[in-house]
Amino acid sequence: MDSKVNLTPQRKAIYDVICESNNHPTAAEIIENLKENGFRFAYGTVYNSLHYLTEAGLIHELKLGEGSSRYDGNIDEHQHIQCEICGRVDEVFTEINGEWLEEIDKETGYTVKSHQVILKGVCPTCQNQ
Amino acid sequence: MDSKVNLTPQRKAIYDVICESNNHPTAAEIIENLKENGFRFAYGTVYNSLHYLTEAGLIHELKLGEGSSRYDGNIDEHQHIQCEICGRVDEVFTEINGEWLEEIDKETGYTVKSHQVILKGVCPTCQNQ
DNA sequence: TATTATTTTAGACTTAGTCTAAATATAGGT
DNA sequence: ACCTATATTTAGACTAAGTCTAAAATAATA
Ligand SMILES: [Mn+2]
Ligand SMILES: [Mn+2]
Ligand SMILES: [Zn+2]
Ligand SMILES: [Zn+2]
């Protein structure tokens, strides 16, 4: 077993910021947040830690097609929807139909390993403006 | 009506490269391909043209979570699947269930405007290796 | 303690793309 | 055709996000 996770103080602090945020923060936002909590880690350490935590399965990296990745402490299977106006990212727990994925297997000949749905729309707050 | 598209020689050449490719090429690949055809446009012109063509609805920009965008001359509604091993991108025409999208509307309170499904897997060629 | 492996650090570097100001090209009015 | 206004292209400087490297600091092992 090599599933032992080595949570150094840096990794722990970064993990905590991600879990306590409800915002799917970017690396830049994480660094800013760390600064507010009195931490100042090297740039490389933050990225290194984000990779480590992702690799260890403790967080997920979200690539929503913006310039930068976002990070998610919720590792339960779910998808995301992003507001076109304010940019906030919310959770979507209604899962896509499993039959659909099998269909793709047949259609393309690929062995499907994963899928990601990125929804865009207007959030409730931005609708009232 | 301002729907008049101004296809300058540069834009036309870039559009042709995208349409003749069956590969969802990146900007870098488009530039390389142009070079092979004897064109050498400024870097900025290529990106400017890609935006223009996208804005005009002649092509689609694909953000699959790699470093760089890909471009697609097929503007019919479809999704994509990418091979984890060789990186090739193939079309998926089986559309996602419309009910699913309505469900999301209800679940999140968002007005859903668009959705993109990114599938990852192993392509037929890479399976035989 | 001495040796080895792991992690962090600062800062140089890379990649993909944007921005800017000048040069060209195009279109419209006379 | 000539002048003017608008649109486009160009070269190259610049930016944002992230990677890489080599040395220093920590931690683990003998
Ligand atoms: Mn999430
Ligand atoms: Mn396509
Ligand atoms: Zn919003
Ligand atoms: Zn493949």
GROMACS .gro file of C-alpha atoms (C1' of nucleotides) and ligand atoms in nm:
model
  322
    1MET     CA    1   0.000   0.000   0.000
    2ASP     CA    2   0.130   0.335  -0.095
    3SER     CA    3  -0.193   0.516  -0.022
    4LYS     CA    4  -0.031   0.699   0.266
    5VAL     CA    5  -0.085   1.068   0.215
    6ASN     CA    6   0.185   1.297   0.347
    7LEU     CA    7   0.004   1.612   0.452
    8THR     CA    8   0.280   1.861   0.518
    9PRO     CA    9   0.182   2.191   0.683
   10GLN     CA   10   0.177   2.361   0.345
   11ARG     CA   11  -0.042   2.095   0.187
   12LYS     CA   12  -0.273   2.097   0.486
   13ALA     CA   13  -0.313   2.474   0.479
   14ILE     CA   14  -0.389   2.467   0.106
   15TYR     CA   15  -0.632   2.181   0.147
   16ASP     CA   16  -0.811   2.368   0.424
   17VAL     CA   17  -0.847   2.682   0.215
   18ILE     CA   18  -1.004   2.480  -0.063
   19CYS     CA   19  -1.243   2.296   0.166
   20GLU     CA   20  -1.348   2.605   0.354
   21SER     CA   21  -1.409   2.800   0.038
   22ASN     CA   22  -1.748   2.745  -0.119
   23ASN     CA   23  -1.629   2.898  -0.439
   24HIS     CA   24  -1.413   2.651  -0.633
   25PRO     CA   25  -1.114   2.884  -0.597
   26THR     CA   26  -0.836   2.932  -0.850
   27ALA     CA   27  -0.468   2.902  -0.754
   28ALA     CA   28  -0.448   3.281  -0.738
   29GLU     CA   29  -0.747   3.296  -0.506
   30ILE     CA   30  -0.598   3.025  -0.288
   31ILE     CA   31  -0.270   3.216  -0.261
   32GLU     CA   32  -0.458   3.533  -0.170
   33ASN     CA   33  -0.659   3.347   0.090
   34LEU     CA   34  -0.346   3.191   0.238
   35LYS     CA   35  -0.192   3.535   0.265
   36GLU     CA   36  -0.493   3.655   0.465
   37ASN     CA   37  -0.438   3.362   0.699
   38GLY     CA   38  -0.075   3.457   0.748
   39PHE     CA   39   0.081   3.198   0.520
   40ARG     CA   40   0.315   3.285   0.236
   41PHE     CA   41   0.433   2.981   0.041
   42ALA     CA   42   0.642   2.979  -0.269
   43TYR     CA   43   0.447   2.989  -0.589
   44GLY     CA   44   0.583   2.651  -0.689
   45THR     CA   45   0.483   2.497  -0.358
   46VAL     CA   46   0.122   2.592  -0.414
   47TYR     CA   47   0.110   2.435  -0.759
   48ASN     CA   48   0.307   2.136  -0.643
   49SER     CA   49   0.066   2.087  -0.354
   50LEU     CA   50  -0.237   2.124  -0.577
   51HIS     CA   51  -0.100   1.849  -0.800
   52TYR     CA   52  -0.019   1.633  -0.503
   53LEU     CA   53  -0.363   1.671  -0.349
   54THR     CA   54  -0.529   1.609  -0.684
   55GLU     CA   55  -0.316   1.301  -0.741
   56ALA     CA   56  -0.399   1.177  -0.392
   57GLY     CA   57  -0.768   1.216  -0.471
   58LEU     CA   58  -0.835   1.466  -0.194
   59ILE     CA   59  -0.939   1.742  -0.431
   60HIS     CA   60  -1.049   1.774  -0.791
   61GLU     CA   61  -0.910   2.006  -1.051
   62LEU     CA   62  -1.176   2.178  -1.261
   63LYS     CA   63  -1.097   2.306  -1.605
   64LEU     CA   64  -1.393   2.513  -1.708
   65GLY     CA   65  -1.226   2.671  -2.008
   66GLU     CA   66  -1.121   2.987  -1.831
   67GLY     CA   67  -0.759   3.090  -1.817
   68SER     CA   68  -0.694   2.905  -1.493
   69SER     CA   69  -0.795   2.586  -1.315
   70ARG     CA   70  -1.026   2.582  -1.018
   71TYR     CA   71  -1.007   2.341  -0.727
   72ASP     CA   72  -1.285   2.154  -0.553
   73GLY     CA   73  -1.278   1.994  -0.210
   74ASN     CA   74  -1.601   1.808  -0.279
   75ILE     CA   75  -1.495   1.481  -0.439
   76ASP     CA   76  -1.843   1.331  -0.465
   77GLU     CA   77  -1.948   1.280  -0.826
   78HIS     CA   78  -2.105   1.599  -0.949
   79GLN     CA   79  -2.097   1.849  -1.230
   80HIS     CA   80  -2.079   2.228  -1.248
   81ILE     CA   81  -2.264   2.524  -1.383
   82GLN     CA   82  -2.105   2.864  -1.422
   83CYS     CA   83  -2.277   3.201  -1.442
   84GLU     CA   84  -2.190   3.382  -1.763
   85ILE     CA   85  -2.225   3.716  -1.588
   86CYS     CA   86  -2.062   3.697  -1.244
   87GLY     CA   87  -1.852   3.385  -1.302
   88ARG     CA   88  -1.960   3.197  -0.993
   89VAL     CA   89  -1.955   2.820  -1.011
   90ASP     CA   90  -2.227   2.606  -0.857
   91GLU     CA   91  -2.275   2.237  -0.807
   92VAL     CA   92  -2.502   2.016  -1.016
   93PHE     CA   93  -2.584   1.683  -0.857
   94THR     CA   94  -2.837   1.551  -1.103
   95GLU     CA   95  -2.630   1.290  -1.281
   96ILE     CA   96  -2.629   1.232  -1.652
   97ASN     CA   97  -2.805   0.920  -1.773
   98GLY     CA   98  -2.577   0.613  -1.773
   99GLU     CA   99  -2.736   0.485  -2.093
  100TRP     CA  100  -2.609   0.791  -2.268
  101LEU     CA  101  -2.251   0.697  -2.190
  102GLU     CA  102  -2.300   0.343  -2.318
  103GLU     CA  103  -2.442   0.491  -2.634
  104ILE     CA  104  -2.120   0.688  -2.683
  105ASP     CA  105  -1.913   0.375  -2.641
  106LYS     CA  106  -2.107   0.218  -2.926
  107GLU     CA  107  -2.108   0.526  -3.145
  108THR     CA  108  -1.739   0.610  -3.123
  109GLY     CA  109  -1.566   0.281  -3.048
  110TYR     CA  110  -1.387   0.454  -2.761
  111THR     CA  111  -1.363   0.303  -2.415
  112VAL     CA  112  -1.513   0.591  -2.220
  113LYS     CA  113  -1.320   0.658  -1.900
  114SER     CA  114  -1.468   0.983  -1.773
  115HIS     CA  115  -1.702   1.261  -1.864
  116GLN     CA  116  -1.737   1.619  -1.760
  117VAL     CA  117  -2.035   1.842  -1.823
  118ILE     CA  118  -1.983   2.215  -1.822
  119LEU     CA  119  -2.303   2.415  -1.811
  120LYS     CA  120  -2.322   2.788  -1.862
  121GLY     CA  121  -2.614   3.007  -1.769
  122VAL     CA  122  -2.733   3.295  -1.558
  123CYS     CA  123  -2.742   3.248  -1.183
  124PRO     CA  124  -3.047   3.344  -0.974
  125THR     CA  125  -2.876   3.655  -0.838
  126CYS     CA  126  -2.781   3.785  -1.182
  127GLN     CA  127  -3.131   3.714  -1.313
  128ASN     CA  128  -3.267   3.984  -1.081
  129GLN     CA  129  -3.065   4.269  -1.227
  130MET     CA  130  -2.846   4.377  -4.092
  131ASP     CA  131  -2.490   4.356  -3.987
  132SER     CA  132  -2.459   3.986  -4.054
  133LYS     CA  133  -2.226   4.051  -4.348
  134VAL     CA  134  -1.909   3.851  -4.295
  135ASN     CA  135  -1.592   4.008  -4.426
  136LEU     CA  136  -1.375   3.715  -4.533
  137THR     CA  137  -1.036   3.870  -4.597
  138PRO     CA  138  -0.773   3.650  -4.765
  139GLN     CA  139  -0.618   3.579  -4.425
  140ARG     CA  140  -0.949   3.483  -4.267
  141LYS     CA  141  -1.040   3.271  -4.567
  142ALA     CA  142  -0.708   3.084  -4.558
  143ILE     CA  143  -0.745   3.017  -4.187
  144TYR     CA  144  -1.105   2.907  -4.228
  145ASP     CA  145  -1.003   2.669  -4.505
  146VAL     CA  146  -0.729   2.512  -4.296
  147ILE     CA  147  -0.977   2.447  -4.016
  148CYS     CA  148  -1.240   2.301  -4.248
  149GLU     CA  149  -0.997   2.082  -4.435
  150SER     CA  150  -0.842   1.950  -4.117
  151ASN     CA  151  -1.027   1.661  -3.958
  152ASN     CA  152  -0.840   1.710  -3.639
  153HIS     CA  153  -0.983   2.005  -3.446
  154PRO     CA  154  -0.650   2.187  -3.481
  155THR     CA  155  -0.497   2.424  -3.230
  156ALA     CA  156  -0.377   2.773  -3.325
  157ALA     CA  157  -0.021   2.642  -3.342
  158GLU     CA  158  -0.126   2.360  -3.574
  159ILE     CA  159  -0.316   2.606  -3.792
  160ILE     CA  160  -0.010   2.830  -3.819
  161GLU     CA  161   0.207   2.533  -3.911
  162ASN     CA  162  -0.043   2.422  -4.171
  163LEU     CA  163  -0.062   2.772  -4.318
  164LYS     CA  164   0.314   2.777  -4.346
  165GLU     CA  165   0.306   2.453  -4.545
  166ASN     CA  166   0.060   2.621  -4.781
  167GLY     CA  167   0.292   2.917  -4.830
  168PHE     CA  168   0.113   3.162  -4.600
  169ARG     CA  169   0.286   3.343  -4.318
  170PHE     CA  170   0.053   3.568  -4.124
  171ALA     CA  171   0.134   3.763  -3.812
  172TYR     CA  172   0.066   3.580  -3.492
  173GLY     CA  173  -0.190   3.838  -3.391
  174THR     CA  174  -0.373   3.807  -3.721
  175VAL     CA  175  -0.428   3.437  -3.667
  176TYR     CA  176  -0.576   3.489  -3.321
  177ASN     CA  177  -0.773   3.788  -3.437
  178SER     CA  178  -0.913   3.586  -3.726
  179LEU     CA  179  -0.999   3.293  -3.504
  180HIS     CA  180  -1.198   3.527  -3.280
  181TYR     CA  181  -1.364   3.687  -3.577
  182LEU     CA  182  -1.467   3.356  -3.731
  183THR     CA  183  -1.589   3.229  -3.396
  184GLU     CA  184  -1.787   3.546  -3.338
  185ALA     CA  185  -1.935   3.519  -3.688
  186GLY     CA  186  -2.045   3.166  -3.609
  187LEU     CA  187  -1.841   3.005  -3.886
  188ILE     CA  188  -1.631   2.800  -3.650
  189HIS     CA  189  -1.644   2.687  -3.290
  190GLU     CA  190  -1.375   2.723  -3.028
  191LEU     CA  191  -1.323   2.410  -2.819
  192LYS     CA  192  -1.175   2.431  -2.475
  193LEU     CA  193  -1.104   2.077  -2.370
  194GLY     CA  194  -0.893   2.166  -2.071
  195GLU     CA  195  -0.562   2.137  -2.247
  196GLY     CA  196  -0.325   2.431  -2.260
  197SER     CA  197  -0.465   2.562  -2.586
  198SER     CA  198  -0.797   2.597  -2.765
  199ARG     CA  199  -0.893   2.386  -3.063
  200TYR     CA  200  -1.106   2.499  -3.354
  201ASP     CA  201  -1.388   2.319  -3.527
  202GLY     CA  202  -1.532   2.389  -3.871
  203ASN     CA  203  -1.831   2.167  -3.802
  204ILE     CA  204  -2.089   2.393  -3.643
  205ASP     CA  205  -2.366   2.135  -3.617
  206GLU     CA  206  -2.456   2.058  -3.257
  207HIS     CA  207  -2.226   1.787  -3.132
  208GLN     CA  208  -1.993   1.696  -2.851
  209HIS     CA  209  -1.637   1.562  -2.832
  210ILE     CA  210  -1.439   1.275  -2.696
  211GLN     CA  211  -1.064   1.284  -2.657
  212CYS     CA  212  -0.822   0.993  -2.636
  213GLU     CA  213  -0.621   1.002  -2.315
  214ILE     CA  214  -0.329   0.836  -2.490
  215CYS     CA  215  -0.282   0.992  -2.833
  216GLY     CA  216  -0.485   1.308  -2.777
  217ARG     CA  217  -0.700   1.284  -3.086
  218VAL     CA  218  -1.044   1.439  -3.069
  219ASP     CA  219  -1.348   1.274  -3.223
  220GLU     CA  220  -1.707   1.377  -3.273
  221VAL     CA  221  -1.999   1.258  -3.064
  222PHE     CA  222  -2.338   1.314  -3.225
  223THR     CA  223  -2.561   1.134  -2.978
  224GLU     CA  224  -2.722   1.428  -2.800
  225ILE     CA  225  -2.772   1.452  -2.430
  226ASN     CA  226  -3.129   1.412  -2.307
  227GLY     CA  227  -3.321   1.741  -2.308
  228GLU     CA  228  -3.501   1.648  -1.987
  229TRP     CA  229  -3.170   1.643  -1.813
  230LEU     CA  230  -3.114   2.009  -1.890
  231GLU     CA  231  -3.460   2.104  -1.763
  232GLU     CA  232  -3.380   1.914  -1.446
  233ILE     CA  233  -3.072   2.131  -1.397
  234ASP     CA  234  -3.278   2.444  -1.439
  235LYS     CA  235  -3.499   2.330  -1.154
  236GLU     CA  236  -3.214   2.206  -0.936
  237THR     CA  237  -2.992   2.511  -0.956
  238GLY     CA  238  -3.225   2.801  -1.033
  239TYR     CA  239  -2.995   2.897  -1.319
  240THR     CA  240  -3.125   2.979  -1.664
  241VAL     CA  241  -2.920   2.728  -1.859
  242LYS     CA  242  -2.781   2.879  -2.179
  243SER     CA  243  -2.543   2.615  -2.305
  244HIS     CA  244  -2.379   2.289  -2.217
  245GLN     CA  245  -2.065   2.116  -2.322
  246VAL     CA  246  -1.976   1.754  -2.259
  247ILE     CA  247  -1.613   1.654  -2.261
  248LEU     CA  248  -1.555   1.281  -2.269
  249LYS     CA  249  -1.220   1.115  -2.219
  250GLY     CA  250  -1.136   0.761  -2.311
  251VAL     CA  251  -0.918   0.537  -2.521
  252CYS     CA  252  -0.964   0.547  -2.897
  253PRO     CA  253  -0.997   0.229  -3.106
  254THR     CA  254  -0.643   0.262  -3.241
  255CYS     CA  255  -0.486   0.297  -2.897
  256GLN     CA  256  -0.691   0.005  -2.765
  257ASN     CA  257  -0.497  -0.228  -2.996
  258GLN     CA  258  -0.158  -0.156  -2.847
  259DT     C1'  259   2.520   1.109   1.442
  260DA     C1'  260   2.562   1.034   0.950
  261DT     C1'  261   2.321   0.932   0.534
  262DT     C1'  262   1.939   0.944   0.237
  263DA     C1'  263   1.501   1.083   0.067
  264DT     C1'  264   1.140   1.429   0.053
  265DT     C1'  265   0.980   1.888   0.040
  266DT     C1'  266   1.013   2.383   0.005
  267DT     C1'  267   1.202   2.790  -0.183
  268DA     C1'  268   1.328   3.176  -0.508
  269DG     C1'  269   1.352   3.290  -0.924
  270DA     C1'  270   1.440   3.190  -1.414
  271DC     C1'  271   1.185   3.018  -1.782
  272DT     C1'  272   0.794   2.856  -2.105
  273DT     C1'  273   0.360   2.865  -2.344
  274DA     C1'  274  -0.047   3.052  -2.517
  275DG     C1'  275  -0.237   3.439  -2.600
  276DT     C1'  276  -0.318   3.972  -2.576
  277DC     C1'  277  -0.209   4.449  -2.667
  278DT     C1'  278  -0.020   4.849  -2.911
  279DA     C1'  279   0.114   5.162  -3.250
  280DA     C1'  280   0.240   5.197  -3.715
  281DA     C1'  281   0.169   5.045  -4.185
  282DT     C1'  282  -0.171   4.864  -4.544
  283DA     C1'  283  -0.579   4.787  -4.747
  284DT     C1'  284  -1.065   4.885  -4.839
  285DA     C1'  285  -1.487   5.162  -4.898
  286DG     C1'  286  -1.753   5.582  -4.960
  287DG     C1'  287  -1.815   6.054  -5.100
  288DT     C1'  288  -1.683   6.423  -5.410
  289DA     C1'  289  -0.922   5.986  -5.972
  290DC     C1'  290  -0.859   6.192  -5.514
  291DC     C1'  291  -0.943   6.254  -5.036
  292DT     C1'  292  -1.104   6.082  -4.613
  293DA     C1'  293  -1.269   5.748  -4.286
  294DT     C1'  294  -1.284   5.281  -4.143
  295DA     C1'  295  -1.113   4.818  -4.112
  296DT     C1'  296  -0.734   4.499  -4.116
  297DT     C1'  297  -0.267   4.336  -4.083
  298DT     C1'  298   0.183   4.350  -3.900
  299DA     C1'  299   0.589   4.313  -3.576
  300DG     C1'  300   0.706   4.287  -3.161
  301DA     C1'  301   0.648   4.406  -2.671
  302DC     C1'  302   0.393   4.237  -2.307
  303DT     C1'  303   0.092   3.936  -1.974
  304DA     C1'  304  -0.101   3.540  -1.715
  305DA     C1'  305  -0.070   3.094  -1.565
  306DG     C1'  306   0.202   2.762  -1.478
  307DT     C1'  307   0.657   2.475  -1.506
  308DC     C1'  308   1.137   2.386  -1.413
  309DT     C1'  309   1.577   2.399  -1.167
  310DA     C1'  310   1.921   2.400  -0.832
  311DA     C1'  311   2.001   2.500  -0.368
  312DA     C1'  312   1.838   2.504   0.110
  313DA     C1'  313   1.556   2.308   0.464
  314DT     C1'  314   1.299   1.905   0.672
  315DA     C1'  315   1.209   1.454   0.770
  316DA     C1'  316   1.309   0.966   0.778
  317DT     C1'  317   1.634   0.588   0.821
  318DA     C1'  318   2.054   0.350   0.958
  319MN      MN  319  -1.796   2.124  -0.709
  320MN      MN  320  -1.618   1.862  -3.369
  321ZN      ZN  321  -2.426   3.542  -1.168
  322ZN      ZN  322  -0.568   0.720  -2.912
   0.00000   0.00000   0.00000
